Short mmCIF file of C-alpha atoms and ligand atoms in Angstrom, two decimals:
data_model
loop_
_atom_site.label_atom_id
_atom_site.label_comp_id
_atom_site.label_asym_id
_atom_site.label_seq_id
_atom_site.Cartn_x
_atom_site.Cartn_y
_atom_site.Cartn_z
CA MET A 264 -0.05 -0.22 0.09
CA SER A 265 1.32 3.39 -0.60
CA LEU A 266 0.56 6.73 1.30
CA LEU A 267 -0.79 9.57 -0.76
CA GLY A 268 -1.33 12.97 0.24
CA GLU A 269 -5.07 12.36 1.34
CA GLU A 270 -4.42 9.35 3.34
CA ALA A 271 -1.48 11.03 5.19
CA GLY A 272 -2.77 10.13 8.71
CA PRO A 273 -4.16 11.99 11.64
CA SER A 274 -4.15 15.66 11.93
CA GLY A 275 -1.75 17.54 14.08
CA ARG A 276 2.13 17.27 14.43
CA LEU A 277 3.47 13.94 15.54
CA HIS A 278 6.79 12.88 16.36
CA PRO A 279 8.48 11.17 13.36
CA PHE A 280 8.49 7.84 15.28
CA ASP A 281 4.89 7.92 15.93
CA LEU A 282 3.98 8.84 12.63
CA LEU A 283 6.27 5.79 11.41
CA ARG A 284 4.38 3.63 13.83
CA TRP A 285 0.93 4.88 12.68
CA TYR A 286 1.98 4.23 9.08
CA LEU A 287 2.93 0.65 9.84
CA ASP A 288 -0.21 0.31 12.06
CA VAL A 289 -2.40 1.02 9.12
CA GLY A 290 -0.33 -1.15 6.60
CA VAL A 291 1.64 1.47 4.74
CA ASP A 292 4.90 0.37 3.13
CA GLU A 293 5.74 3.17 0.55
CA CYS A 294 5.41 7.03 1.43
CA ILE A 295 4.76 9.26 -1.52
CA GLY A 296 4.19 12.65 -0.27
CA GLU A 297 4.79 14.26 3.35
CA LEU A 298 1.91 16.70 3.20
CA ALA A 299 -1.76 16.28 2.94
CA ILE A 300 -2.84 17.18 -0.52
CA ASP A 301 -6.76 18.04 -0.94
CA ARG A 302 -6.99 16.77 -4.53
CA TYR A 303 -10.82 17.76 -4.69
CA SER A 304 -9.82 21.45 -4.39
CA VAL A 305 -6.53 21.20 -6.90
CA PRO A 306 -7.84 22.57 -10.10
CA PRO A 307 -7.36 20.11 -13.16
CA PRO A 308 -4.18 20.66 -14.87
CA VAL A 309 -4.01 22.94 -18.12
CA PRO A 310 -3.80 20.72 -21.10
CA ARG A 311 -0.05 20.74 -22.16
CA PRO A 312 1.29 20.23 -25.45
CA VAL A 313 2.45 16.68 -25.97
CA ALA A 314 6.21 16.31 -25.51
CA ALA A 315 8.80 13.67 -25.80
CA ALA A 316 11.59 15.29 -24.01
CA VAL A 317 14.74 12.91 -23.81
CA PRO A 318 16.80 13.80 -20.92
CA ALA A 319 20.37 13.42 -21.86
CA SER A 320 22.92 12.07 -18.99
CA PRO A 321 25.06 15.00 -17.56
CA SER A 322 28.00 13.46 -19.01
CA SER A 323 26.35 13.02 -22.63
CA SER A 324 27.17 15.65 -25.24
CA SER A 325 24.04 15.07 -27.22
CA PRO A 326 21.18 17.59 -26.79
CA ARG A 327 17.84 16.83 -25.29
CA ARG A 328 14.96 16.53 -27.68
CA ALA A 329 11.42 17.86 -27.39
CA VAL A 330 8.88 16.80 -29.94
CA VAL A 331 6.04 19.28 -29.61
CA GLY A 332 2.60 18.41 -30.35
CA ARG A 333 -0.67 20.17 -30.89
CA GLU A 334 -3.03 18.79 -28.35
CA ALA A 335 -3.93 22.12 -26.44
CA ASP A 336 -5.96 24.05 -28.62
CA GLY A 337 -8.27 27.12 -28.94
CA ALA A 338 -11.34 26.79 -31.18
CA GLY A 339 -12.48 29.58 -33.30
CA ALA A 340 -15.53 29.85 -35.50
CA SER A 341 -13.57 28.11 -38.42
CA GLY A 342 -11.93 25.46 -36.59
CA THR A 343 -9.30 24.75 -34.03
CA ALA A 344 -6.03 26.31 -33.86
CA THR A 345 -4.63 23.21 -34.82
CA GLN A 346 -6.74 22.63 -37.71
CA ILE A 347 -6.07 26.11 -38.84
CA ALA A 348 -2.29 26.16 -38.43
CA ALA A 349 -2.06 22.87 -40.02
CA ALA A 350 -3.87 23.95 -43.04
CA CYS A 351 -1.57 26.92 -43.79
CA THR A 352 1.01 26.21 -46.57
CA SER A 353 2.98 29.62 -46.37
CA LEU A 354 3.84 32.49 -43.98
CA THR A 355 1.39 34.38 -45.71
CA GLU A 356 -1.42 32.06 -45.02
CA LEU A 357 -0.23 31.64 -41.43
CA HIS A 358 -0.45 35.47 -41.01
CA ARG A 359 -3.94 35.81 -42.65
CA ALA A 360 -4.88 32.92 -40.42
CA LEU A 361 -3.79 34.63 -37.28
CA GLU A 362 -5.43 37.96 -38.40
CA ALA A 363 -8.58 35.94 -38.81
CA PHE A 364 -8.39 33.85 -35.77
CA GLU A 365 -11.17 34.20 -33.04
CA GLY A 366 -10.22 31.66 -30.59
CA LEU A 367 -8.63 33.89 -28.10
CA PRO A 368 -10.12 36.91 -26.52
CA LEU A 369 -6.39 38.45 -26.14
CA LYS A 370 -6.67 39.59 -29.55
CA GLN A 371 -9.88 41.89 -29.05
CA ALA A 372 -7.94 44.16 -26.67
CA ALA A 373 -4.76 44.29 -29.07
CA THR A 374 -4.27 46.91 -31.73
CA SER A 375 -2.17 44.59 -33.98
CA THR A 376 -1.62 40.95 -34.73
CA VAL A 377 1.96 41.03 -34.48
CA PHE A 378 3.33 38.35 -36.86
CA ALA A 379 7.15 38.43 -37.45
CA ASP A 380 10.02 40.68 -38.74
CA GLY A 381 13.27 39.54 -40.58
CA SER A 382 14.44 37.21 -43.26
CA ALA A 383 12.45 34.19 -44.18
CA GLN A 384 15.53 32.52 -44.93
CA PRO A 385 17.41 33.34 -41.69
CA ARG A 386 20.53 32.09 -40.00
CA LEU A 387 18.46 31.89 -36.75
CA MET A 388 14.83 31.94 -35.38
CA CYS A 389 14.12 33.97 -32.24
CA ILE A 390 11.08 33.51 -30.49
CA GLY A 391 9.99 35.74 -27.60
CA GLU A 392 6.91 36.03 -25.50
CA ALA A 393 4.48 38.47 -26.53
CA PRO A 394 4.21 42.01 -27.92
CA GLY A 395 4.78 45.06 -25.52
CA HIS A 396 3.20 48.36 -26.36
CA GLU A 397 5.40 49.45 -28.96
CA GLU A 398 5.21 46.40 -30.99
CA ASP A 399 1.30 46.39 -30.66
CA ARG A 400 1.16 49.98 -31.93
CA GLN A 401 3.69 49.06 -34.82
CA GLY A 402 2.59 45.66 -35.53
CA VAL A 403 6.45 44.44 -35.51
CA PRO A 404 7.94 42.19 -32.90
CA PHE A 405 10.88 43.41 -30.55
CA ILE A 406 10.86 47.05 -31.65
CA GLY A 407 10.80 48.68 -28.37
CA ALA A 408 13.52 48.64 -25.47
CA SER A 409 13.93 45.13 -25.19
CA GLY A 410 14.18 44.84 -29.08
CA LYS A 411 16.88 47.45 -29.21
CA LEU A 412 18.74 45.31 -26.75
CA LEU A 413 18.06 42.19 -28.64
CA ASP A 414 19.39 43.73 -31.66
CA ARG A 415 22.68 44.63 -29.67
CA MET A 416 22.86 40.94 -28.47
CA LEU A 417 22.59 39.47 -32.04
CA LYS A 418 25.26 42.15 -33.18
CA SER A 419 27.50 40.99 -30.56
CA ILE A 420 27.85 37.74 -32.32
CA GLY A 421 28.03 39.13 -35.73
CA LEU A 422 24.44 38.73 -36.56
CA ASP A 423 22.40 41.64 -38.18
CA ARG A 424 18.51 41.66 -37.38
CA SER A 425 18.01 41.22 -40.98
CA GLU A 426 19.70 37.91 -41.17
CA VAL A 427 17.43 36.81 -38.20
CA TYR A 428 13.47 35.65 -38.12
CA ILE A 429 11.90 37.22 -35.01
CA THR A 430 8.50 36.26 -33.57
CA ASN A 431 6.67 35.83 -30.51
CA VAL A 432 4.70 32.55 -28.85
CA VAL A 433 1.67 35.02 -28.47
CA PRO A 434 0.91 37.54 -31.21
CA TRP A 435 -1.36 39.79 -29.37
CA ARG A 436 -0.25 42.14 -26.41
CA PRO A 437 -1.81 41.13 -23.12
CA PRO A 438 -3.59 43.95 -21.54
CA ALA A 439 -0.97 46.18 -19.14
CA ASN A 440 2.00 44.02 -20.52
CA ARG A 441 0.96 41.10 -18.28
CA LYS A 442 2.49 37.67 -18.71
CA PRO A 443 0.56 35.44 -20.94
CA THR A 444 -1.05 32.88 -19.32
CA GLN A 445 -0.31 29.28 -19.81
CA ASP A 446 -3.79 28.58 -21.38
CA GLU A 447 -3.05 31.57 -23.69
CA VAL A 448 0.22 30.24 -24.86
CA ALA A 449 -1.30 26.71 -25.32
CA VAL A 450 -3.96 28.23 -27.58
CA CYS A 451 -1.16 29.93 -29.66
CA LEU A 452 1.24 27.06 -29.59
CA PRO A 453 -0.13 25.21 -32.90
CA PHE A 454 0.49 28.41 -34.58
CA VAL A 455 4.03 28.88 -33.46
CA ILE A 456 4.93 25.23 -34.12
CA ARG A 457 3.60 25.76 -37.84
CA HIS A 458 5.47 28.96 -37.88
CA ILE A 459 8.64 27.05 -37.19
CA GLU A 460 7.66 24.39 -39.74
CA LEU A 461 7.18 26.99 -42.31
CA VAL A 462 10.39 28.90 -41.72
CA ASP A 463 12.43 25.84 -41.05
CA PRO A 464 15.33 27.74 -39.31
CA PRO A 465 18.74 26.16 -38.70
CA LEU A 466 18.72 27.25 -35.11
CA LEU A 467 16.07 28.32 -32.57
CA LEU A 468 16.71 30.98 -29.82
CA LEU A 469 13.88 31.06 -27.32
CA LEU A 470 13.91 34.16 -25.35
CA GLY A 471 12.53 34.02 -21.82
CA GLY A 472 10.70 31.38 -19.76
CA ALA A 473 7.45 31.45 -21.71
CA ALA A 474 8.87 30.70 -24.96
CA ALA A 475 11.24 28.00 -23.46
CA SER A 476 8.77 26.15 -21.30
CA ALA A 477 6.07 26.14 -24.13
CA LEU A 478 8.61 24.96 -27.06
CA LEU A 479 10.70 22.50 -24.99
CA ALA A 480 7.39 21.31 -23.15
CA ARG A 481 9.33 21.61 -19.86
CA SER A 482 8.06 22.74 -16.61
CA GLU A 483 11.59 24.22 -15.32
CA GLY A 484 12.14 27.80 -15.25
CA ILE A 485 14.24 29.70 -17.69
CA ASN A 486 17.21 29.53 -15.19
CA ARG A 487 17.38 25.74 -15.62
CA LEU A 488 16.64 25.57 -19.36
CA ARG A 489 19.08 28.16 -20.51
CA GLY A 490 22.71 27.56 -21.75
CA GLN A 491 22.33 24.01 -22.96
CA TRP A 492 21.21 22.60 -26.25
CA PHE A 493 17.89 21.22 -27.13
CA GLU A 494 16.22 19.77 -30.18
CA VAL A 495 13.01 20.76 -31.07
CA GLY A 496 11.11 18.60 -33.46
CA SER A 497 7.75 18.20 -34.89
CA PRO A 498 6.11 15.78 -37.71
CA GLY A 499 6.18 18.73 -40.20
CA LEU A 500 9.81 19.43 -39.63
CA GLN A 501 12.35 17.39 -41.72
CA ARG A 502 14.67 17.14 -39.04
CA PRO A 503 14.76 18.46 -35.43
CA VAL A 504 15.84 22.29 -34.81
CA PRO A 505 18.95 22.70 -32.56
CA THR A 506 17.52 25.05 -29.82
CA LEU A 507 19.01 27.17 -27.14
CA ALA A 508 16.99 29.30 -24.51
CA THR A 509 18.30 32.39 -22.94
CA PHE A 510 17.02 35.13 -20.82
CA HIS A 511 14.71 37.50 -22.10
CA PRO A 512 16.02 41.02 -23.26
CA ALA A 513 13.17 42.61 -20.82
CA TYR A 514 14.61 40.60 -17.75
CA LEU A 515 18.18 41.50 -18.95
CA LEU A 516 17.12 45.36 -18.81
CA ARG A 517 15.83 45.05 -15.33
CA THR A 518 18.44 42.62 -13.98
CA PRO A 519 21.76 43.68 -15.75
CA GLU A 520 23.77 41.08 -13.39
CA ALA A 521 22.28 38.25 -15.50
CA LYS A 522 24.01 39.62 -18.64
CA ARG A 523 26.91 37.84 -18.10
CA GLU A 524 24.92 34.32 -18.28
CA ALA A 525 23.06 35.77 -21.29
CA TRP A 526 26.59 36.34 -22.93
CA ARG A 527 27.62 32.53 -22.14
CA ASP A 528 24.53 31.64 -24.18
CA LEU A 529 25.40 33.90 -26.91
CA LEU A 530 28.84 32.39 -27.01
CA LEU A 531 27.25 28.79 -27.18
CA LEU A 532 25.11 30.23 -30.21
CA SER A 533 27.94 31.78 -31.72
CA LYS A 534 29.88 28.51 -31.73
CA LYS A 535 27.01 26.61 -33.56
CA LEU A 536 26.56 29.54 -36.19
N1 LIG B 288 8.72 41.19 -25.52
C1 LIG B 288 8.53 40.16 -26.36
O1 LIG B 288 8.54 39.09 -25.78
N2 LIG B 288 8.25 40.35 -27.65
C2 LIG B 288 8.30 41.46 -28.19
O2 LIG B 288 7.93 41.60 -29.42
C3 LIG B 288 8.49 42.60 -27.44
C4 LIG B 288 8.88 42.45 -26.11
#
C-alpha cells in the first residue's frame, strides 16, 4: 500500500517515530508525499502540448529532444488552432489565419496581430513571449526597448537583425503587458509550431521562460533551461532544430547582472553558427 497525500494520517504534528508507527499500523509500506493534499480542491491541470523530452545524462554531449505536439487548442469559428495552423502552407497564409483567428479573447484588446520580422531564410529564428506596447502599436515584434537590446545581443555575435527571423509565442499584446497565461500560450502553440515548420530555421533561440517552457515542453524555469542545447522536433519538420533558450531581453534590462550568463549563451550560439 502506498501513502498518498489524502491518506496522510491523523491531523496535528506527530513525532516522526509516532508517525512511522501509525503508518506501519495502517499497513503503509511506501510514502509518496509528506503533506496532505486535498486533491478535490486542486484545479485540473491545463492541457499541455504532448512532449517527448529525452533527457540526456549530464555527461552526454547529445542534446535533449522535445517533440512538440498540438493537443492544447483554442477553437474559433473556423476550426481549432491546430486545424487552422495545419492548413497553412505559407507564411502569408499563416499570417492571414492569425489575423482571422477568433479563438483567443486577448486579440480583441490588442491593436495589432504582431506576426514576425526579419529574413524568411534566416540564420537564426528568435521566439519571444508577446508584444509590448510599442510592438502592438507598430505591428512589429521586438521594436521597443527590449528589441533594441536584442539587436545589440545579436550584433555582439555578428548577426544583423536582417539575417534573423523574429516572432513571439503569443502574437497579441496582453493587457497592461502582463505575462500571457499558460492557457493563452497553449492556444497559440499550434501556430508557433507551424511557424517554425514553415520557416524551417537552422537554429532556434527562445527568449525567456514562456517561449522556453512552451516549446521545450518542460516545466522548469528559464534559469534551468538556458545555456544548454535542445532539439525541437515536430512531424512537419524534416529534422529537429537545435534550440537554445536564454533570458528575455526585458529581464536583462531589469537585471543587468544576468547579462553575464546571457553572454555565455550567446557564445554557445555563436559557436554553433
Ligand atoms: N517582448 C517580447 O517578448 N516580444 C516582443 O515583441 C517585445 C517584447
